[in-house]
mmCIF file with all atom_site columns, C-alpha atoms and ligand atoms in Angstrom:
data_model
loop_
_atom_site.group_PDB
_atom_site.id
_atom_site.type_symbol
_atom_site.label_atom_id
_atom_site.label_alt_id
_atom_site.label_comp_id
_atom_site.label_asym_id
_atom_site.label_entity_id
_atom_site.label_seq_id
_atom_site.pdbx_PDB_ins_code
_atom_site.Cartn_x
_atom_site.Cartn_y
_atom_site.Cartn_z
_atom_site.occupancy
_atom_site.B_iso_or_equiv
_atom_site.pdbx_formal_charge
_atom_site.auth_seq_id
_atom_site.auth_comp_id
_atom_site.auth_asym_id
_atom_site.auth_atom_id
_atom_site.pdbx_PDB_model_num
ATOM   1   C  CA  . MET O 1 1   ? -67.898 5.264   10.503  1.00 0.00 ? 505 MET O CA  1
ATOM   2   C  CA  . LEU O 1 2   ? -70.657 2.992   9.242   1.00 0.00 ? 506 LEU O CA  1
ATOM   3   C  CA  . LYS O 1 3   ? -72.486 5.527   7.140   1.00 0.00 ? 507 LYS O CA  1
ATOM   4   C  CA  . PRO O 1 4   ? -71.490 6.494   3.604   1.00 0.00 ? 508 PRO O CA  1
ATOM   5   C  CA  . HIS O 1 5   ? -71.230 10.215  2.816   1.00 0.00 ? 509 HIS O CA  1
ATOM   6   C  CA  . ALA O 1 6   ? -73.445 9.547   -0.196  1.00 0.00 ? 510 ALA O CA  1
ATOM   7   C  CA  . LEU O 1 7   ? -75.484 6.731   -1.712  1.00 0.00 ? 511 LEU O CA  1
ATOM   8   C  CA  . CYS O 1 8   ? -75.945 6.350   -5.453  1.00 0.00 ? 512 CYS O CA  1
ATOM   9   C  CA  . ARG O 1 9   ? -78.146 3.998   -7.405  1.00 0.00 ? 513 ARG O CA  1
ATOM   10  C  CA  . SER O 1 10  ? -75.168 2.953   -9.546  1.00 0.00 ? 514 SER O CA  1
ATOM   11  C  CA  . VAL O 1 11  ? -71.629 4.125   -10.271 1.00 0.00 ? 515 VAL O CA  1
ATOM   12  C  CA  . GLU O 1 12  ? -72.618 5.664   -13.601 1.00 0.00 ? 516 GLU O CA  1
ATOM   13  C  CA  . ARG O 1 13  ? -74.860 8.113   -11.728 1.00 0.00 ? 517 ARG O CA  1
ATOM   14  C  CA  . ILE O 1 14  ? -71.857 9.554   -9.878  1.00 0.00 ? 518 ILE O CA  1
ATOM   15  C  CA  . ARG O 1 15  ? -71.093 12.772  -11.727 1.00 0.00 ? 519 ARG O CA  1
ATOM   16  C  CA  . PRO O 1 16  ? -67.396 13.626  -12.114 1.00 0.00 ? 520 PRO O CA  1
ATOM   17  C  CA  . GLU O 1 17  ? -68.128 17.365  -12.027 1.00 0.00 ? 521 GLU O CA  1
ATOM   18  C  CA  . ARG O 1 18  ? -69.870 17.000  -8.664  1.00 0.00 ? 522 ARG O CA  1
ATOM   19  C  CA  . LEU O 1 19  ? -66.828 15.221  -7.282  1.00 0.00 ? 523 LEU O CA  1
ATOM   20  C  CA  . LEU O 1 20  ? -64.527 17.950  -8.612  1.00 0.00 ? 524 LEU O CA  1
ATOM   21  C  CA  . SER O 1 21  ? -66.733 20.630  -7.032  1.00 0.00 ? 525 SER O CA  1
ATOM   22  C  CA  . ARG O 1 22  ? -66.317 18.850  -3.683  1.00 0.00 ? 526 ARG O CA  1
ATOM   23  C  CA  . GLY O 1 23  ? -62.527 19.032  -3.988  1.00 0.00 ? 527 GLY O CA  1
ATOM   24  C  CA  . ILE O 1 24  ? -62.141 15.418  -5.061  1.00 0.00 ? 528 ILE O CA  1
ATOM   25  C  CA  . ARG O 1 25  ? -59.148 14.768  -7.346  1.00 0.00 ? 529 ARG O CA  1
ATOM   26  C  CA  . ALA O 1 26  ? -59.107 10.968  -7.656  1.00 0.00 ? 530 ALA O CA  1
ATOM   27  C  CA  . ALA O 1 27  ? -61.071 7.840   -6.830  1.00 0.00 ? 531 ALA O CA  1
ATOM   28  C  CA  . ILE O 1 28  ? -60.490 4.448   -5.301  1.00 0.00 ? 532 ILE O CA  1
ATOM   29  C  CA  . VAL O 1 29  ? -63.087 2.092   -6.728  1.00 0.00 ? 533 VAL O CA  1
ATOM   30  C  CA  . ASP O 1 30  ? -64.118 -1.422  -5.696  1.00 0.00 ? 534 ASP O CA  1
ATOM   31  C  CA  . LEU O 1 31  ? -64.332 -4.041  -8.452  1.00 0.00 ? 535 LEU O CA  1
ATOM   32  C  CA  . ASP O 1 32  ? -66.723 -6.901  -7.597  1.00 0.00 ? 536 ASP O CA  1
ATOM   33  C  CA  . ASN O 1 33  ? -70.384 -5.931  -7.654  1.00 0.00 ? 537 ASN O CA  1
ATOM   34  C  CA  . THR O 1 34  ? -69.439 -2.248  -7.960  1.00 0.00 ? 538 THR O CA  1
ATOM   35  C  CA  . LEU O 1 35  ? -68.015 -2.202  -11.507 1.00 0.00 ? 539 LEU O CA  1
ATOM   36  C  CA  . MET O 1 36  ? -68.943 -5.710  -12.581 1.00 0.00 ? 540 MET O CA  1
ATOM   37  C  CA  . PRO O 1 37  ? -71.591 -8.163  -11.372 1.00 0.00 ? 541 PRO O CA  1
ATOM   38  C  CA  . ARG O 1 38  ? -70.020 -11.084 -9.571  1.00 0.00 ? 542 ARG O CA  1
ATOM   39  C  CA  . ASP O 1 39  ? -72.079 -13.574 -11.592 1.00 0.00 ? 543 ASP O CA  1
ATOM   40  C  CA  . THR O 1 40  ? -71.151 -12.369 -15.096 1.00 0.00 ? 544 THR O CA  1
ATOM   41  C  CA  . GLY O 1 41  ? -67.679 -10.944 -14.532 1.00 0.00 ? 545 GLY O CA  1
ATOM   42  C  CA  . GLN O 1 42  ? -68.350 -8.508  -17.383 1.00 0.00 ? 546 GLN O CA  1
ATOM   43  C  CA  . VAL O 1 43  ? -68.166 -4.737  -16.984 1.00 0.00 ? 547 VAL O CA  1
ATOM   44  C  CA  . PRO O 1 44  ? -71.399 -3.320  -18.506 1.00 0.00 ? 548 PRO O CA  1
ATOM   45  C  CA  . PRO O 1 45  ? -70.993 -0.677  -21.281 1.00 0.00 ? 549 PRO O CA  1
ATOM   46  C  CA  . PRO O 1 46  ? -72.504 2.208   -19.188 1.00 0.00 ? 550 PRO O CA  1
ATOM   47  C  CA  . VAL O 1 47  ? -69.922 1.503   -16.469 1.00 0.00 ? 551 VAL O CA  1
ATOM   48  C  CA  . ARG O 1 48  ? -67.123 1.571   -19.053 1.00 0.00 ? 552 ARG O CA  1
ATOM   49  C  CA  . GLU O 1 49  ? -68.423 4.930   -20.275 1.00 0.00 ? 553 GLU O CA  1
ATOM   50  C  CA  . TRP O 1 50  ? -68.474 6.242   -16.702 1.00 0.00 ? 554 TRP O CA  1
ATOM   51  C  CA  . LEU O 1 51  ? -64.875 5.132   -16.142 1.00 0.00 ? 555 LEU O CA  1
ATOM   52  C  CA  . ARG O 1 52  ? -63.897 6.998   -19.285 1.00 0.00 ? 556 ARG O CA  1
ATOM   53  C  CA  . ALA O 1 53  ? -65.853 10.100  -18.220 1.00 0.00 ? 557 ALA O CA  1
ATOM   54  C  CA  . MET O 1 54  ? -64.096 10.107  -14.846 1.00 0.00 ? 558 MET O CA  1
ATOM   55  C  CA  . GLN O 1 55  ? -60.692 9.984   -16.466 1.00 0.00 ? 559 GLN O CA  1
ATOM   56  C  CA  . ASP O 1 56  ? -61.663 12.559  -19.096 1.00 0.00 ? 560 ASP O CA  1
ATOM   57  C  CA  . ALA O 1 57  ? -62.653 14.849  -16.207 1.00 0.00 ? 561 ALA O CA  1
ATOM   58  C  CA  . GLY O 1 58  ? -59.163 14.466  -14.765 1.00 0.00 ? 562 GLY O CA  1
ATOM   59  C  CA  . LEU O 1 59  ? -60.104 12.012  -12.029 1.00 0.00 ? 563 LEU O CA  1
ATOM   60  C  CA  . PRO O 1 60  ? -57.671 9.083   -12.064 1.00 0.00 ? 564 PRO O CA  1
ATOM   61  C  CA  . ILE O 1 61  ? -58.856 5.760   -10.638 1.00 0.00 ? 565 ILE O CA  1
ATOM   62  C  CA  . VAL O 1 62  ? -57.148 2.949   -8.783  1.00 0.00 ? 566 VAL O CA  1
ATOM   63  C  CA  . LEU O 1 63  ? -59.116 -0.234  -8.144  1.00 0.00 ? 567 LEU O CA  1
ATOM   64  C  CA  . VAL O 1 64  ? -58.848 -1.726  -4.667  1.00 0.00 ? 568 VAL O CA  1
ATOM   65  C  CA  . SER O 1 65  ? -60.221 -5.232  -4.289  1.00 0.00 ? 569 SER O CA  1
ATOM   66  C  CA  . ASN O 1 66  ? -60.296 -7.861  -1.576  1.00 0.00 ? 570 ASN O CA  1
ATOM   67  C  CA  . ASN O 1 67  ? -60.356 -10.389 -4.410  1.00 0.00 ? 571 ASN O CA  1
ATOM   68  C  CA  . TRP O 1 68  ? -57.218 -12.513 -4.593  1.00 0.00 ? 572 TRP O CA  1
ATOM   69  C  CA  . HIS O 1 69  ? -57.957 -14.299 -7.862  1.00 0.00 ? 573 HIS O CA  1
ATOM   70  C  CA  . ARG O 1 70  ? -56.160 -13.690 -11.116 1.00 0.00 ? 574 ARG O CA  1
ATOM   71  C  CA  . SER O 1 71  ? -59.523 -12.756 -12.679 1.00 0.00 ? 575 SER O CA  1
ATOM   72  C  CA  . ALA O 1 72  ? -59.472 -9.444  -10.759 1.00 0.00 ? 576 ALA O CA  1
ATOM   73  C  CA  . GLU O 1 73  ? -56.073 -8.549  -12.189 1.00 0.00 ? 577 GLU O CA  1
ATOM   74  C  CA  . GLU O 1 74  ? -57.215 -9.555  -15.657 1.00 0.00 ? 578 GLU O CA  1
ATOM   75  C  CA  . ALA O 1 75  ? -60.340 -7.396  -15.365 1.00 0.00 ? 579 ALA O CA  1
ATOM   76  C  CA  . ALA O 1 76  ? -58.211 -4.429  -14.293 1.00 0.00 ? 580 ALA O CA  1
ATOM   77  C  CA  . ARG O 1 77  ? -55.778 -4.969  -17.157 1.00 0.00 ? 581 ARG O CA  1
ATOM   78  C  CA  . GLU O 1 78  ? -58.641 -5.149  -19.616 1.00 0.00 ? 582 GLU O CA  1
ATOM   79  C  CA  . LEU O 1 79  ? -59.992 -1.854  -18.242 1.00 0.00 ? 583 LEU O CA  1
ATOM   80  C  CA  . GLY O 1 80  ? -56.529 -0.306  -18.336 1.00 0.00 ? 584 GLY O CA  1
ATOM   81  C  CA  . LEU O 1 81  ? -56.668 0.552   -14.633 1.00 0.00 ? 585 LEU O CA  1
ATOM   82  C  CA  . PRO O 1 82  ? -54.152 -0.088  -11.846 1.00 0.00 ? 586 PRO O CA  1
ATOM   83  C  CA  . ILE O 1 83  ? -55.376 -2.430  -9.119  1.00 0.00 ? 587 ILE O CA  1
ATOM   84  C  CA  . VAL O 1 84  ? -54.414 -3.312  -5.570  1.00 0.00 ? 588 VAL O CA  1
ATOM   85  C  CA  . THR O 1 85  ? -55.681 -6.854  -4.926  1.00 0.00 ? 589 THR O CA  1
ATOM   86  C  CA  . LYS O 1 86  ? -55.799 -8.902  -1.688  1.00 0.00 ? 590 LYS O CA  1
ATOM   87  C  CA  . ALA O 1 87  ? -56.643 -5.604  -0.048  1.00 0.00 ? 591 ALA O CA  1
ATOM   88  C  CA  . VAL O 1 88  ? -58.139 -6.935  3.220   1.00 0.00 ? 592 VAL O CA  1
ATOM   89  C  CA  . LYS O 1 89  ? -60.481 -3.937  3.367   1.00 0.00 ? 593 LYS O CA  1
ATOM   90  C  CA  . PRO O 1 90  ? -61.414 -2.314  5.754   1.00 0.00 ? 594 PRO O CA  1
ATOM   91  C  CA  . LEU O 1 91  ? -57.750 -2.378  6.841   1.00 0.00 ? 595 LEU O CA  1
ATOM   92  C  CA  . PRO O 1 92  ? -56.045 0.823   5.680   1.00 0.00 ? 596 PRO O CA  1
ATOM   93  C  CA  . PHE O 1 93  ? -52.912 -0.558  3.990   1.00 0.00 ? 597 PHE O CA  1
ATOM   94  C  CA  . ALA O 1 94  ? -54.321 -1.056  0.488   1.00 0.00 ? 598 ALA O CA  1
ATOM   95  C  CA  . PHE O 1 95  ? -56.072 2.333   0.659   1.00 0.00 ? 599 PHE O CA  1
ATOM   96  C  CA  . TRP O 1 96  ? -52.773 3.987   1.627   1.00 0.00 ? 600 TRP O CA  1
ATOM   97  C  CA  . LYS O 1 97  ? -51.039 2.205   -1.238  1.00 0.00 ? 601 LYS O CA  1
ATOM   98  C  CA  . ALA O 1 98  ? -53.723 3.384   -3.687  1.00 0.00 ? 602 ALA O CA  1
ATOM   99  C  CA  . LEU O 1 99  ? -53.525 6.957   -2.355  1.00 0.00 ? 603 LEU O CA  1
ATOM   100 C  CA  . GLY O 1 100 ? -49.776 6.820   -2.933  1.00 0.00 ? 604 GLY O CA  1
ATOM   101 C  CA  . LEU O 1 101 ? -50.290 5.633   -6.512  1.00 0.00 ? 605 LEU O CA  1
ATOM   102 C  CA  . LEU O 1 102 ? -52.835 8.402   -7.095  1.00 0.00 ? 606 LEU O CA  1
ATOM   103 C  CA  . GLY O 1 103 ? -50.643 11.028  -5.427  1.00 0.00 ? 607 GLY O CA  1
ATOM   104 C  CA  . VAL O 1 104 ? -53.512 12.611  -3.505  1.00 0.00 ? 608 VAL O CA  1
ATOM   105 C  CA  . ARG O 1 105 ? -54.361 13.205  0.123   1.00 0.00 ? 609 ARG O CA  1
ATOM   106 C  CA  . PRO O 1 106 ? -57.237 11.195  1.651   1.00 0.00 ? 610 PRO O CA  1
ATOM   107 C  CA  . ARG O 1 107 ? -59.634 14.141  1.686   1.00 0.00 ? 611 ARG O CA  1
ATOM   108 C  CA  . GLU O 1 108 ? -59.049 14.608  -2.057  1.00 0.00 ? 612 GLU O CA  1
ATOM   109 C  CA  . CYS O 1 109 ? -60.094 11.025  -2.805  1.00 0.00 ? 613 CYS O CA  1
ATOM   110 C  CA  . ALA O 1 110 ? -63.500 9.335   -3.083  1.00 0.00 ? 614 ALA O CA  1
ATOM   111 C  CA  . VAL O 1 111 ? -63.858 5.676   -2.164  1.00 0.00 ? 615 VAL O CA  1
ATOM   112 C  CA  . ILE O 1 112 ? -66.665 4.072   -4.163  1.00 0.00 ? 616 ILE O CA  1
ATOM   113 C  CA  . GLY O 1 113 ? -67.958 0.586   -3.365  1.00 0.00 ? 617 GLY O CA  1
ATOM   114 C  CA  . ASP O 1 114 ? -70.905 -1.675  -2.635  1.00 0.00 ? 618 ASP O CA  1
ATOM   115 C  CA  . GLN O 1 115 ? -70.091 -2.806  0.887   1.00 0.00 ? 619 GLN O CA  1
ATOM   116 C  CA  . LEU O 1 116 ? -70.478 -1.008  4.196   1.00 0.00 ? 620 LEU O CA  1
ATOM   117 C  CA  . PHE O 1 117 ? -67.966 -3.069  6.196   1.00 0.00 ? 621 PHE O CA  1
ATOM   118 C  CA  . THR O 1 118 ? -65.177 -3.050  3.617   1.00 0.00 ? 622 THR O CA  1
ATOM   119 C  CA  . ASP O 1 119 ? -65.455 -0.049  1.259   1.00 0.00 ? 623 ASP O CA  1
ATOM   120 C  CA  . VAL O 1 120 ? -67.289 2.489   3.409   1.00 0.00 ? 624 VAL O CA  1
ATOM   121 C  CA  . LEU O 1 121 ? -65.692 1.634   6.750   1.00 0.00 ? 625 LEU O CA  1
ATOM   122 C  CA  . GLY O 1 122 ? -62.222 1.372   5.186   1.00 0.00 ? 626 GLY O CA  1
ATOM   123 C  CA  . GLY O 1 123 ? -62.618 4.602   3.250   1.00 0.00 ? 627 GLY O CA  1
ATOM   124 C  CA  . ARG O 1 124 ? -63.830 6.387   6.378   1.00 0.00 ? 628 ARG O CA  1
ATOM   125 C  CA  . LEU O 1 125 ? -60.943 5.046   8.452   1.00 0.00 ? 629 LEU O CA  1
ATOM   126 C  CA  . VAL O 1 126 ? -58.396 6.601   6.091   1.00 0.00 ? 630 VAL O CA  1
ATOM   127 C  CA  . GLY O 1 127 ? -60.339 9.876   5.820   1.00 0.00 ? 631 GLY O CA  1
ATOM   128 C  CA  . CYS O 1 128 ? -61.743 9.679   2.279   1.00 0.00 ? 632 CYS O CA  1
ATOM   129 C  CA  . LEU O 1 129 ? -65.153 10.703  0.963   1.00 0.00 ? 633 LEU O CA  1
ATOM   130 C  CA  . THR O 1 130 ? -67.212 7.508   0.763   1.00 0.00 ? 634 THR O CA  1
ATOM   131 C  CA  . ILE O 1 131 ? -69.884 6.759   -1.816  1.00 0.00 ? 635 ILE O CA  1
ATOM   132 C  CA  . MET O 1 132 ? -71.873 3.554   -1.572  1.00 0.00 ? 636 MET O CA  1
ATOM   133 C  CA  . VAL O 1 133 ? -73.714 1.874   -4.427  1.00 0.00 ? 637 VAL O CA  1
ATOM   134 C  CA  . PRO O 1 134 ? -76.040 -1.147  -4.164  1.00 0.00 ? 638 PRO O CA  1
ATOM   135 C  CA  . PRO O 1 135 ? -74.464 -4.405  -5.375  1.00 0.00 ? 639 PRO O CA  1
ATOM   136 C  CA  . GLN O 1 136 ? -74.940 -5.005  -9.112  1.00 0.00 ? 640 GLN O CA  1
ATOM   137 C  CA  . SER O 1 137 ? -75.872 -8.619  -8.473  1.00 0.00 ? 641 SER O CA  1
ATOM   138 C  CA  . SER O 1 138 ? -77.340 -10.522 -5.542  1.00 0.00 ? 642 SER O CA  1
ATOM   139 C  CA  . HIS O 1 139 ? -74.788 -13.216 -6.295  1.00 0.00 ? 643 HIS O CA  1
ATOM   140 C  CA  . ASP O 1 140 ? -71.970 -12.955 -3.768  1.00 0.00 ? 644 ASP O CA  1
ATOM   141 C  CA  . LEU O 1 141 ? -69.673 -14.865 -1.445  1.00 0.00 ? 645 LEU O CA  1
ATOM   142 C  CA  . PRO O 1 142 ? -71.446 -16.512 1.536   1.00 0.00 ? 646 PRO O CA  1
ATOM   143 C  CA  . HIS O 1 143 ? -69.743 -14.312 4.133   1.00 0.00 ? 647 HIS O CA  1
ATOM   144 C  CA  . THR O 1 144 ? -70.604 -11.208 2.093   1.00 0.00 ? 648 THR O CA  1
ATOM   145 C  CA  . LEU O 1 145 ? -74.268 -12.199 2.072   1.00 0.00 ? 649 LEU O CA  1
ATOM   146 C  CA  . VAL O 1 146 ? -74.145 -12.399 5.882   1.00 0.00 ? 650 VAL O CA  1
ATOM   147 C  CA  . LEU O 1 147 ? -72.528 -8.948  5.987   1.00 0.00 ? 651 LEU O CA  1
ATOM   148 C  CA  . ARG O 1 148 ? -75.291 -7.604  3.728   1.00 0.00 ? 652 ARG O CA  1
ATOM   149 C  CA  . ARG O 1 149 ? -77.909 -8.700  6.268   1.00 0.00 ? 653 ARG O CA  1
ATOM   150 C  CA  . LEU O 1 150 ? -75.941 -6.810  8.917   1.00 0.00 ? 654 LEU O CA  1
ATOM   151 C  CA  . GLU O 1 151 ? -75.657 -3.786  6.612   1.00 0.00 ? 655 GLU O CA  1
ATOM   152 C  CA  . SER O 1 152 ? -79.434 -3.664  6.223   1.00 0.00 ? 656 SER O CA  1
ATOM   153 C  CA  . LEU O 1 153 ? -79.868 -3.912  9.997   1.00 0.00 ? 657 LEU O CA  1
ATOM   154 C  CA  . ILE O 1 154 ? -77.465 -1.029  10.613  1.00 0.00 ? 658 ILE O CA  1
ATOM   155 C  CA  . MET O 1 155 ? -78.781 1.179   7.817   1.00 0.00 ? 659 MET O CA  1
ATOM   156 C  CA  . GLY O 1 156 ? -82.442 0.285   8.483   1.00 0.00 ? 660 GLY O CA  1
ATOM   157 C  CA  . LYS O 1 157 ? -82.938 -0.664  4.839   1.00 0.00 ? 661 LYS O CA  1
ATOM   158 C  CA  . SER O 1 158 ? -80.919 -2.224  2.071   1.00 0.00 ? 662 SER O CA  1
ATOM   159 C  CA  . ALA O 1 159 ? -78.521 0.003   0.132   1.00 0.00 ? 663 ALA O CA  1
ATOM   160 C  CA  . ALA O 1 160 ? -80.729 -0.433  -2.937  1.00 0.00 ? 664 ALA O CA  1
ATOM   161 C  CA  . GLU O 1 161 ? -83.860 0.789   -1.095  1.00 0.00 ? 665 GLU O CA  1
ATOM   162 C  CA  . LEU O 1 162 ? -81.987 3.748   0.381   1.00 0.00 ? 666 LEU O CA  1
ATOM   163 C  CA  . ALA O 1 163 ? -80.401 4.656   -2.944  1.00 0.00 ? 667 ALA O CA  1
ATOM   164 C  CA  . ASN O 1 164 ? -83.831 4.684   -4.581  1.00 0.00 ? 668 ASN O CA  1
ATOM   165 C  CA  . GLU O 1 165 ? -84.927 7.318   -2.087  1.00 0.00 ? 669 GLU O CA  1
ATOM   166 C  CA  . GLU O 1 166 ? -81.946 9.548   -2.849  1.00 0.00 ? 670 GLU O CA  1
ATOM   167 C  CA  . SER O 1 167 ? -82.632 12.354  -5.260  1.00 0.00 ? 671 SER O CA  1
ATOM   168 C  CA  . SER O 1 168 ? -79.004 12.961  -6.075  1.00 0.00 ? 672 SER O CA  1
ATOM   169 C  CA  . CYS O 1 169 ? -75.621 11.481  -5.365  1.00 0.00 ? 673 CYS O CA  1
ATOM   170 C  CA  . GLY O 1 170 ? -71.905 12.095  -5.580  1.00 0.00 ? 674 GLY O CA  1
HETATM 171 MG MG1 . MG  B 2 .   ? -67.664 -5.267  -3.825  1.00 0.00 ? 948 MG  B MG1 1
#
């Protein structure tokens, strides 16, 4: 439950065609530190291109975020993506809601995020394929930084170190 199915150095390295070949039809994607660094709040151009490539490949995306601020909704609107906020990941409710919006079964959906205890655990609990990426920025909420120390203890290394050792992902 506390191990992602795959680790990628960044979201833009996740290849839509690989997901399709694994029977994936849609994706639930985390927002903070997965698509945009928490310190800048700006989605980098390569990430925007990846989002477009996913949708061009026929893989719709719903964002699921534990963030409860209006900024998360504004970011989603700017990206043109639906979002479920105040998700309380790893609880399953927001994932179920997103799966309903996407119209896919859990095993047809990838959950992509930067945190083991929210994105990976939550995605695993509902039966999705889970792909972890290292956080885009070391800037994060205090309780998240504590969780990251725990993540490294459980995984043996940080997500960034592990992702660097991976030859492929997705
Ligand atoms: Mg995150």
